[in-house]
Short mmCIF file of C-alpha atoms in Angstrom, two decimals:
data_model
loop_
_atom_site.label_atom_id
_atom_site.label_comp_id
_atom_site.label_asym_id
_atom_site.label_seq_id
_atom_site.Cartn_x
_atom_site.Cartn_y
_atom_site.Cartn_z
CA MET T 140 0.00 0.00 0.00
CA THR T 141 1.43 3.37 -0.97
CA TYR T 142 1.88 6.44 1.18
CA THR T 143 -0.84 8.24 -0.82
CA THR T 144 -3.29 5.38 -0.30
CA HIS T 145 -2.64 5.43 3.47
CA THR T 146 -3.12 9.17 3.61
CA GLN T 147 -6.36 9.01 1.66
CA LEU T 148 -7.70 6.20 3.85
CA TYR T 149 -6.78 8.07 7.05
CA GLN T 150 -8.43 11.24 5.78
CA GLN T 151 -11.56 9.33 4.79
CA ARG T 152 -11.77 7.61 8.18
CA TYR T 153 -11.17 10.87 10.00
CA GLN T 154 -14.02 12.54 8.09
CA GLN T 155 -16.39 9.63 8.75
CA LEU T 156 -15.59 9.60 12.48
CA ASN T 157 -15.96 13.36 12.69
CA GLN T 158 -19.35 13.25 10.94
CA CYS T 159 -20.59 10.52 13.27
CA LEU T 160 -19.45 12.45 16.31
CA GLN T 161 -21.18 15.60 15.06
CA ARG T 162 -24.47 13.69 14.60
CA TRP T 163 -24.10 12.33 18.12
CA GLU T 164 -23.46 15.81 19.53
CA LYS T 165 -26.60 17.10 17.80
CA GLN T 166 -28.67 14.33 19.37
CA PHE T 167 -27.51 15.40 22.85
CA GLN T 168 -27.32 19.15 22.22
CA ASP T 169 -29.72 19.89 25.08
CA LYS T 170 -27.72 17.73 27.53
CA ARG T 171 -24.21 19.05 26.83
CA ASN T 172 -24.00 20.82 30.20
CA HIS T 173 -25.19 17.81 32.20
CA THR T 174 -22.63 16.09 34.39
CA ILE T 175 -22.05 12.46 33.44
CA GLN T 176 -22.30 10.39 36.61
CA MET T 177 -19.81 7.68 35.77
CA CYS T 178 -16.25 6.82 36.64
CA PHE T 179 -14.52 5.85 33.39
CA GLU T 180 -11.70 3.39 32.93
CA ASN T 181 -8.22 4.88 33.39
CA GLY T 182 -6.76 6.32 30.20
CA LEU T 183 -10.04 6.94 28.40
CA PHE T 184 -10.64 10.48 29.61
CA THR T 185 -8.54 12.87 31.68
CA GLN T 186 -11.31 13.45 34.26
CA ASN T 187 -14.39 11.72 35.65
CA PHE T 188 -17.77 13.25 36.57
CA GLU T 189 -17.51 16.05 34.02
CA THR T 190 -20.05 17.53 31.62
CA LEU T 191 -21.02 15.81 28.40
CA ASP T 192 -19.46 18.73 26.51
CA PHE T 193 -16.13 18.00 28.25
CA TYR T 194 -16.21 14.37 27.02
CA PHE T 195 -17.12 15.39 23.47
CA THR T 196 -14.14 17.78 23.54
CA GLU T 197 -11.87 14.97 24.73
CA ILE T 198 -13.01 12.68 21.90
CA HIS T 199 -12.49 15.51 19.40
CA ARG T 200 -8.97 16.00 20.81
CA THR T 201 -8.15 12.32 20.29
CA LEU T 202 -9.63 12.50 16.79
CA GLU T 203 -7.48 15.56 16.07
CA HIS T 204 -4.34 13.70 17.22
CA LEU T 205 -5.29 10.88 14.85
CA SER T 206 -5.69 13.30 11.95
CA GLN T 207 -2.22 14.77 12.53
CA LEU T 208 -0.34 11.46 12.34
CA GLN T 209 1.91 10.58 9.46
CA ALA T 210 0.50 7.83 7.24
CA ASN T 211 3.41 5.49 8.05
CA ASP T 212 2.78 5.73 11.81
CA THR T 213 0.37 2.79 11.85
CA GLU T 214 0.99 1.78 15.47
CA LYS T 215 -0.02 5.19 16.83
CA ALA T 216 -2.93 5.32 14.40
CA HIS T 217 -4.13 1.95 15.63
CA TYR T 218 -3.73 2.99 19.28
CA LEU T 219 -5.63 6.26 18.78
CA SER T 220 -8.35 4.52 16.76
CA GLU T 221 -8.82 2.01 19.55
CA LYS T 222 -8.92 4.83 22.08
CA ILE T 223 -11.64 6.63 20.11
CA ILE T 224 -13.65 3.42 19.88
CA ASN T 225 -13.31 2.87 23.62
CA GLN T 226 -14.10 6.49 24.46
CA CYS T 227 -17.26 6.40 22.35
CA ALA T 228 -18.35 3.03 23.72
CA ALA T 229 -17.84 4.13 27.33
CA LEU T 230 -19.62 7.43 26.79
CA ARG T 231 -22.44 5.70 24.94
CA GLU T 232 -22.87 3.31 27.87
CA ALA T 233 -22.90 6.22 30.33
CA LEU T 234 -25.47 8.11 28.26
CA ASP T 235 -27.66 5.03 27.93
CA ARG T 236 -27.61 4.59 31.70
CA GLN T 237 -28.06 8.20 32.66
CA PHE T 238 -30.58 9.36 30.09
CA SER T 239 -32.16 6.03 29.06
CA THR T 240 -31.75 7.15 25.46
CA PRO T 241 -30.52 4.52 23.02
CA THR T 242 -27.45 5.87 21.24
CA LYS T 243 -26.29 2.74 19.50
CA ASN T 244 -27.57 3.80 16.07
CA VAL T 245 -26.16 7.31 16.28
CA ILE T 246 -22.57 6.13 15.89
CA PRO T 247 -22.93 3.08 13.68
CA ASN T 248 -20.23 0.48 14.23
CA ILE T 249 -17.41 2.91 14.75
CA GLN T 250 -14.91 0.08 14.36
CA ASN T 251 -15.50 0.28 10.61
CA TYR T 252 -13.91 3.72 10.64
CA THR T 253 -10.58 2.77 12.20
CA SER T 254 -7.18 2.06 10.79
CA ARG T 255 -7.71 -1.63 11.56
CA GLU T 256 -8.49 -2.17 7.90
CA VAL T 257 -5.13 -0.68 6.95
CA LEU T 258 -3.30 -2.90 9.43
CA ARG T 259 -5.20 -5.96 8.27
CA GLN T 260 -4.33 -5.25 4.64
CA GLN T 261 -0.69 -4.72 5.52
CA ILE T 262 -0.53 -7.98 7.47
CA HIS T 263 -2.11 -9.95 4.64
CA THR T 264 0.56 -8.72 2.22
CA LEU T 265 3.41 -9.96 4.43
CA PRO T 266 5.26 -13.19 3.64
CA PRO T 267 3.71 -16.20 5.46
CA ARG T 268 6.31 -16.48 8.25
CA GLU T 269 6.12 -12.77 9.10
CA ARG T 270 2.34 -12.94 8.95
CA LEU T 271 2.39 -15.86 11.39
CA ALA T 272 4.45 -13.78 13.83
CA LYS T 273 1.89 -10.96 13.58
CA TYR T 274 -0.93 -13.46 14.19
CA TYR T 275 0.80 -14.63 17.36
CA GLU T 276 1.21 -11.01 18.50
CA ALA T 277 -2.50 -10.44 17.93
CA LEU T 278 -3.33 -13.63 19.82
CA THR T 279 -1.24 -12.46 22.77
CA GLU T 280 -3.07 -9.11 22.79
CA LEU T 281 -6.44 -10.86 22.63
CA ASN T 282 -5.51 -13.13 25.52
CA LEU T 283 -4.56 -10.07 27.57
CA LYS T 284 -7.85 -8.36 26.73
CA ILE T 285 -9.79 -11.48 27.69
CA ASP T 286 -7.92 -11.71 30.99
CA GLN T 287 -8.60 -8.04 31.73
CA ILE T 288 -12.29 -8.40 30.98
CA GLN T 289 -12.52 -11.52 33.14
CA ASP T 290 -10.80 -9.68 35.99
CA ARG T 291 -13.17 -6.73 35.65
CA LEU T 292 -16.16 -9.07 35.41
CA ALA T 293 -15.22 -10.66 38.73
CA ILE T 294 -15.34 -7.35 40.61
CA CYS T 295 -17.81 -5.19 38.69
CA PRO T 296 -21.28 -4.20 39.87
CA GLN T 297 -24.27 -6.23 38.72
CA GLN T 298 -25.40 -3.62 36.17
CA GLU T 299 -22.07 -3.78 34.27
CA GLN T 300 -21.88 -7.57 34.10
CA GLN T 301 -24.08 -7.92 31.02
CA HIS T 302 -22.00 -5.43 29.05
CA LEU T 303 -18.72 -7.04 30.12
CA SER T 304 -20.08 -10.50 29.33
CA LYS T 305 -20.84 -9.36 25.79
CA GLN T 306 -17.35 -7.90 25.47
CA LEU T 307 -15.88 -11.16 26.74
CA GLU T 308 -17.90 -13.21 24.25
CA PHE T 309 -16.84 -10.92 21.39
CA GLN T 310 -13.13 -11.15 22.32
CA GLN T 311 -13.35 -14.93 22.68
CA LYS T 312 -14.79 -15.16 19.15
CA ARG T 313 -11.93 -13.00 17.88
CA ARG T 314 -9.48 -15.26 19.71
CA GLN T 315 -10.97 -18.33 18.07
CA LYS T 316 -10.64 -16.70 14.63
CA ALA T 317 -7.00 -15.90 15.40
CA LEU T 318 -6.35 -19.49 16.48
CA ASN T 319 -7.95 -20.79 13.26
CA ALA T 320 -5.84 -18.42 11.14
CA ILE T 321 -2.67 -19.51 12.95
CA GLU T 322 -3.52 -23.17 12.50
CA ASN T 323 -4.24 -22.72 8.78
CA LEU T 324 -1.05 -20.75 8.19
CA GLU T 325 1.08 -23.27 10.11
CA GLU T 326 -0.39 -26.10 8.01
CA TYR T 327 0.38 -24.14 4.85
CA LEU T 328 3.98 -23.54 5.97
CA GLN T 329 4.48 -27.22 6.79
CA ARG T 330 3.35 -28.22 3.30
CA SER T 331 5.54 -25.71 1.51
#
């Protein structure tokens, strides 16, 4: 993938994320000064128990950092994309709890707007042995995520358990896909 293609994809994703966030802000225009009564996971936002406007500003700041990255800085782009996804998911959960207003359709599957696609395409163009190493790295990350979710599930309040259980199920499915990909690639390498 060329530098120009990366840049175009990043710009397109940035615009899509920004448009989704603007639609979301419009939906909650009348609640922007309300304090969100939730303690967020460390690293998502700089403060807890702030106004909705504060959290929108934080997400915009992360989005702005993403837009300023160089196209070849895929690791930072992936990190910031994940952070935006997590910020939006956490804020969506808080808004659903506090205002009992479904927000799930306002930001449609934000994961589609990340640089994950770029990383996936890059990995699939690697030679098989290098690709296998990347698959193992991804499997290690998934195992860590699963462990973290399981730890949080063990100590979280009753109302968060359903959400965490869904996250756990999703990550376990991703883990199984990774294991299948590793197995298939190892079989291919043994035959060649």
